[in-house]
Amino acid sequence: MTRRRHTLDPVERLATALSVAVRVEPELIRAVRLELFPRLGVETESDLWFSGLVRCRGATDLVFDTAERHRLQSRLQRWLRQQRPDAPVHSLWRVIQHVHTDLSPALLLEEHVTWLAVAGRRGEIDDALAPALKAITHQNRDGVKQWLVSAWDRLPQAVRDSPMGWQLAQTARPRFPARRLPFAVERAPLPAAQLGDLARVLGDVRITVRRDGDELEIDGRPVDPEAVTEVLPGSYALPVPDTAPRVLTLLADGPRKRDEDLSVPVAWQIRVHVGPGPVLLRSARGHVYRLPERAAARARGPAGRFLGISVARYDSERLPPLDRSPDQCRELGAAFGETYGKEYLADPSLAAVTERLAQLSARRLDGPLVVYVRGYALPGRGGPHLAFRDSDPERPATALTGEEFFRLAAASGADQVLVLFDTVRPPGSDDGWGYPPLSTELRTASWTGQISVLVPHGTGWDRLFGTWLGRLLRQGPDAGPQGWGWSPRDRFITGGELMRAVALDWPGDYPSTPRNFATGVPRELLPNPRYALRHFPDDLNPADFGEAYAQEASAFLGEVIRDSSAASEDRERAVSNMLLLGPDRGVEAAAALDDLAERFAAAGRRADAVAAHQHAIDLLRPLVEQRPDAALPALGSALYGLACQLADSYRWAEARPFAEEAVALRRRLAGSRSDQRPRLAESLHLWSLVLRGASLHQAALNAAVEAADLFSQLSGDDPEQHRSALAVCLSSLANRYGEVGLPEHALTVAVQAEIIRRAQADADPNARADLAQSLHVRWYWERLLGHAATAHATMTECVSMRRELAALRPEVHRPKYAESLNCLAVSLADLGYINRAMAPAREAVSIYRELVARGAVDLRQPLARTQRNLSLWLGVLGQPGEAVSAASDAVSHYRELEAESRGVHRAELADALEMWSGALDRLGEGRPRALDAARQAVALYRELFAAEPEKYRRALARSINTLSIRLDALGRSQEAARLRTEVRDIVSGAVPPF
């Protein structure tokens, strides 16, 4: 099917090719047009010159608009990726180089790294930029810094995000205007150990590092050495190079098994869990700092104190009552949650307030302190004065200035202090006064904050702030949670996040806007009402928080659900809260459960994987009617996942209804949704495996043929996306053909699968493992059809390939390498080279034994199969002792497997018992044991014959005949004769299944 291509405007096409150049001259336009677009007319050059893509044009050149240039470069990148290697577009850089031979070195460098970015050669960007960094660090070339500042916005994101780009930006960072600080400078730091020459040209700044129990708190803001600071216990000022962000290395020590690179934003801080032992930090200069054992850990959560001061009655007649003040004070105190101890002062005098604040400073409080003042503020020198019961507007000494009150509260020595002034102007006062900025000095590694509001009396606004702030604390901001604070990921919010929420969320149409002041490093201040793992309060509907919250909450809840180490209670709560966010989020929860199931399966926790898939199915069924478009595909995925897990455990009967429902559901969806066609194909493939496990071979073949046909159609439309799935399906189809007696068809499709895999391996060496698997399938059918020499050549190539893969990644490829070694031994035996077969067989047994001993219990079956083959060949070579040992080991492994999955490995155990019986008989000394092994084999084959008579008729007859031979050898001829009669009856069909 031919795809319709979108035709680009000629000017856009030409501009796309020219977007690599910084300056575009007429000569360059002409050269690029003739080389890449010879069919475009010369008028295209003129149209480009005067197009809207140009930011400025002069007499000799033009410059594209920066935003347009980045857009054009993105298109050029896709174009280069899609075109053949010999397409004209790949000669673009050669043309630009030729025309720009005399361009300045800085602009040539800019064009070169731009070309590397759009051409997908990101690995070469660092090498191209290295001379520029060397010019700065070794030659002090100031012009390079100037070029970087001017060129930064023009450079592709890949260049700005590169390690060398980050280092260059650090050297020029002071020259960037504050509003244009390059984002990549903050986003892509190097590990401290790799700063190299960069550290030599940067000055040091001192940053605050504080040990807080098992955590390390690092503040990226520089400490002013001349400032008067109060250093809290466990705080240190460490010198680090002045990068943005700051970079340090947390060295391995004690419970930390490996080094951890830390990145600290310049304007903020991070907290890192370090455990109880000493902490070693290494700067970019190689200096190592040792922080001693942990200090006493703070109690989890705020564990703070709330002091509410409300004044409703005043002695002065000029200050009318504020009747709602006490109630509002208590409502706000309640909003700070149960982790706060509450204390309220109602209508206190000035002396009572100052005395209470002095009492607070008499003993240190580890947790935060919040002081809320509700009442009048009087105009005065230095800003508003807080009025208490006995304050007089005519006498300033009877009131307390806001800044003095703040200093008294901050002197309490609490871990952090927040002061809230909810104040009202007296009746008749003008509005030309308010709270001025504070001048409190920074206290390192502590936090103080003040939020002040001053509104008119008697206008309906005087109760607004307290009511609004209480709602903010109980429910979170309407303007968030994106950005700062009230994120559903955090158990607690900090004082800094509260400040930002107030600034964002406060209604701006009122006469007084809260003035915020904060300094220091904020920590947990109050419980987050939107923390996603908590049970949402009954009166709070998370859907009312808005789409931004729903998206962030669902993303976090999805992470909790996907975390295979999370407690089941947290996971259940996360799923429940997802449902509260709406049916669409319920579908997302089911998808997260499906992903969790895959994680469980990868970790070998199959029972947990099955339970997670089942949970997803139970979750989705009620949602199908509410959100069919989203829920039905998700239900199909959950059904498919559950069927896969059950099939992998050989639980075919349990897997069947889920696989069948997945096929039916996806068949219906594929009729109207093209994106479901690949899902239908994978379900059909699984359905064929499940039917095969139930011994319904013809039905399994029909399903496999339909799956292969569908994958073939999909591969024709999009080869890159579906060729691998087609190859897997063809390999499976080969097995289905073989099971219905069509080995020639099986070999044909196996070769088709190999052709696909070989083409992929030629283009991508990482696909060699898949090619090796296809060779393995081809070998099987070549051997079955009697093409022994061809099969041997195929397996020789497979072994060689898997040997190389096992050398590169032994933990992944050694099991497959052992499997191929066993198959190579079988091929050599088929050709009559049993002596040569011993070496690969022994190597395979050795590898399997080592892997099983390390815990790879799934490899017991191939180990047993290889030992069985080894026993057979040892017997042929006249080494009965070793043959008995190998067969005995095989029997032991098969007994374990059969005990774990009853019925699955019964035939293999019976065959191994026969092999063991033969080896014991050849040994001579073990004939009674040989007879016992033969009896056990006959008993197992009788059970198999009763279930599937046609499949096991000949095997049962052979096993009974072997038993009769063992009896004859021990002189028990009558019993042997009866058994030989039974053999004739079984072969003739006279004996029905038992």
GROMACS .gro file of N, CA and C in nm, residues 13-59:
model
  141
   13ARG      N    1   1.138   2.362   0.230
   13ARG     CA    2   1.236   2.257   0.200
   13ARG      C    3   1.377   2.316   0.194
   14LEU      N    4   1.390   2.426   0.126
   14LEU     CA    5   1.521   2.488   0.114
   14LEU      C    6   1.568   2.541   0.250
   15ALA      N    7   1.478   2.605   0.324
   15ALA     CA    8   1.513   2.656   0.456
   15ALA      C    9   1.551   2.543   0.552
   16THR      N   10   1.484   2.429   0.542
   16THR     CA   11   1.518   2.315   0.627
   16THR      C   12   1.662   2.274   0.608
   17ALA      N   13   1.708   2.267   0.483
   17ALA     CA   14   1.847   2.228   0.457
   17ALA      C   15   1.944   2.335   0.506
   18LEU      N   16   1.906   2.463   0.495
   18LEU     CA   17   1.995   2.572   0.532
   18LEU      C   18   1.996   2.601   0.682
   19SER      N   19   1.910   2.535   0.760
   19SER     CA   20   1.896   2.568   0.902
   19SER      C   21   2.020   2.533   0.983
   20VAL      N   22   2.113   2.458   0.926
   20VAL     CA   23   2.239   2.429   0.996
   20VAL      C   24   2.326   2.553   1.005
   21ALA      N   25   2.317   2.641   0.906
   21ALA     CA   26   2.406   2.756   0.896
   21ALA      C   27   2.363   2.866   0.993
   22VAL      N   28   2.462   2.935   1.051
   22VAL     CA   29   2.434   3.048   1.138
   22VAL      C   30   2.398   3.170   1.053
   23ARG      N   31   2.480   3.197   0.954
   23ARG     CA   32   2.452   3.305   0.860
   23ARG      C   33   2.437   3.244   0.721
   24VAL      N   34   2.338   3.290   0.648
   24VAL     CA   35   2.304   3.231   0.519
   24VAL      C   36   2.327   3.336   0.410
   25GLU      N   37   2.428   3.312   0.327
   25GLU     CA   38   2.459   3.403   0.218
   25GLU      C   39   2.392   3.355   0.090
   26PRO      N   40   2.377   3.445  -0.009
   26PRO     CA   41   2.322   3.402  -0.138
   26PRO      C   42   2.401   3.288  -0.199
   27GLU      N   43   2.536   3.289  -0.182
   27GLU     CA   44   2.616   3.181  -0.240
   27GLU      C   45   2.578   3.046  -0.179
   28LEU      N   46   2.552   3.045  -0.048
   28LEU     CA   47   2.516   2.919   0.017
   28LEU      C   48   2.377   2.873  -0.027
   29ILE      N   49   2.284   2.969  -0.038
   29ILE     CA   50   2.149   2.932  -0.083
   29ILE      C   51   2.157   2.868  -0.221
   30ARG      N   52   2.235   2.931  -0.312
   30ARG     CA   53   2.245   2.878  -0.448
   30ARG      C   54   2.310   2.739  -0.448
   31ALA      N   55   2.418   2.722  -0.372
   31ALA     CA   56   2.488   2.593  -0.371
   31ALA      C   57   2.400   2.481  -0.317
   32VAL      N   58   2.327   2.509  -0.210
   32VAL     CA   59   2.241   2.406  -0.151
   32VAL      C   60   2.125   2.374  -0.244
   33ARG      N   61   2.068   2.475  -0.306
   33ARG     CA   62   1.956   2.448  -0.398
   33ARG      C   63   2.000   2.359  -0.513
   34LEU      N   64   2.114   2.390  -0.574
   34LEU     CA   65   2.160   2.313  -0.689
   34LEU      C   66   2.199   2.171  -0.650
   35GLU      N   67   2.256   2.153  -0.529
   35GLU     CA   68   2.300   2.020  -0.487
   35GLU      C   69   2.185   1.931  -0.441
   36LEU      N   70   2.091   1.990  -0.367
   36LEU     CA   71   1.985   1.908  -0.307
   36LEU      C   72   1.853   1.918  -0.382
   37PHE      N   73   1.822   2.035  -0.439
   37PHE     CA   74   1.691   2.056  -0.501
   37PHE      C   75   1.708   2.113  -0.642
   38PRO      N   76   1.768   2.042  -0.733
   38PRO     CA   77   1.794   2.097  -0.867
   38PRO      C   78   1.667   2.131  -0.943
   39ARG      N   79   1.553   2.074  -0.904
   39ARG     CA   80   1.429   2.101  -0.976
   39ARG      C   81   1.360   2.229  -0.928
   40LEU      N   82   1.405   2.285  -0.816
   40LEU     CA   83   1.346   2.410  -0.769
   40LEU      C   84   1.399   2.526  -0.852
   41GLY      N   85   1.312   2.620  -0.884
   41GLY     CA   86   1.352   2.735  -0.963
   41GLY      C   87   1.428   2.837  -0.881
   42VAL      N   88   1.494   2.928  -0.953
   42VAL     CA   89   1.572   3.030  -0.886
   42VAL      C   90   1.486   3.124  -0.805
   43GLU      N   91   1.355   3.131  -0.839
   43GLU     CA   92   1.266   3.220  -0.763
   43GLU      C   93   1.251   3.174  -0.618
   44THR      N   94   1.278   3.046  -0.591
   44THR     CA   95   1.270   2.997  -0.453
   44THR      C   96   1.371   3.068  -0.364
   45GLU      N   97   1.488   3.101  -0.421
   45GLU     CA   98   1.589   3.171  -0.342
   45GLU      C   99   1.538   3.309  -0.299
   46SER      N  100   1.475   3.379  -0.391
   46SER     CA  101   1.420   3.511  -0.359
   46SER      C  102   1.308   3.501  -0.257
   47ASP      N  103   1.220   3.400  -0.275
   47ASP     CA  104   1.109   3.381  -0.181
   47ASP      C  105   1.162   3.354  -0.040
   48LEU      N  106   1.268   3.275  -0.030
   48LEU     CA  107   1.326   3.247   0.101
   48LEU      C  108   1.383   3.374   0.163
   49TRP      N  109   1.450   3.456   0.083
   49TRP     CA  110   1.515   3.578   0.135
   49TRP      C  111   1.414   3.670   0.203
   50PHE      N  112   1.292   3.676   0.148
   50PHE     CA  113   1.192   3.768   0.202
   50PHE      C  114   1.081   3.694   0.279
   51SER      N  115   1.107   3.571   0.320
   51SER     CA  116   1.004   3.493   0.391
   51SER      C  117   0.996   3.532   0.537
   52GLY      N  118   0.889   3.487   0.602
   52GLY     CA  119   0.870   3.512   0.745
   52GLY      C  120   0.961   3.430   0.833
   53LEU      N  121   1.042   3.339   0.777
   53LEU     CA  122   1.135   3.259   0.856
   53LEU      C  123   1.257   3.339   0.899
   54VAL      N  124   1.277   3.456   0.834
   54VAL     CA  125   1.399   3.533   0.855
   54VAL      C  126   1.378   3.634   0.967
   55ARG      N  127   1.474   3.639   1.061
   55ARG     CA  128   1.468   3.737   1.168
   55ARG      C  129   1.526   3.870   1.124
   56CYS      N  130   1.639   3.866   1.055
   56CYS     CA  131   1.699   3.988   1.003
   56CYS      C  132   1.778   3.955   0.876
   57ARG      N  133   1.785   4.050   0.788
   57ARG     CA  134   1.857   4.031   0.662
   57ARG      C  135   1.939   4.157   0.633
   58GLY      N  136   2.058   4.139   0.580
   58GLY     CA  137   2.143   4.252   0.544
   58GLY      C  138   2.179   4.246   0.398
   59ALA      N  139   2.281   4.320   0.364
   59ALA     CA  140   2.321   4.325   0.223
   59ALA      C  141   2.390   4.197   0.179
   0.00000   0.00000   0.00000
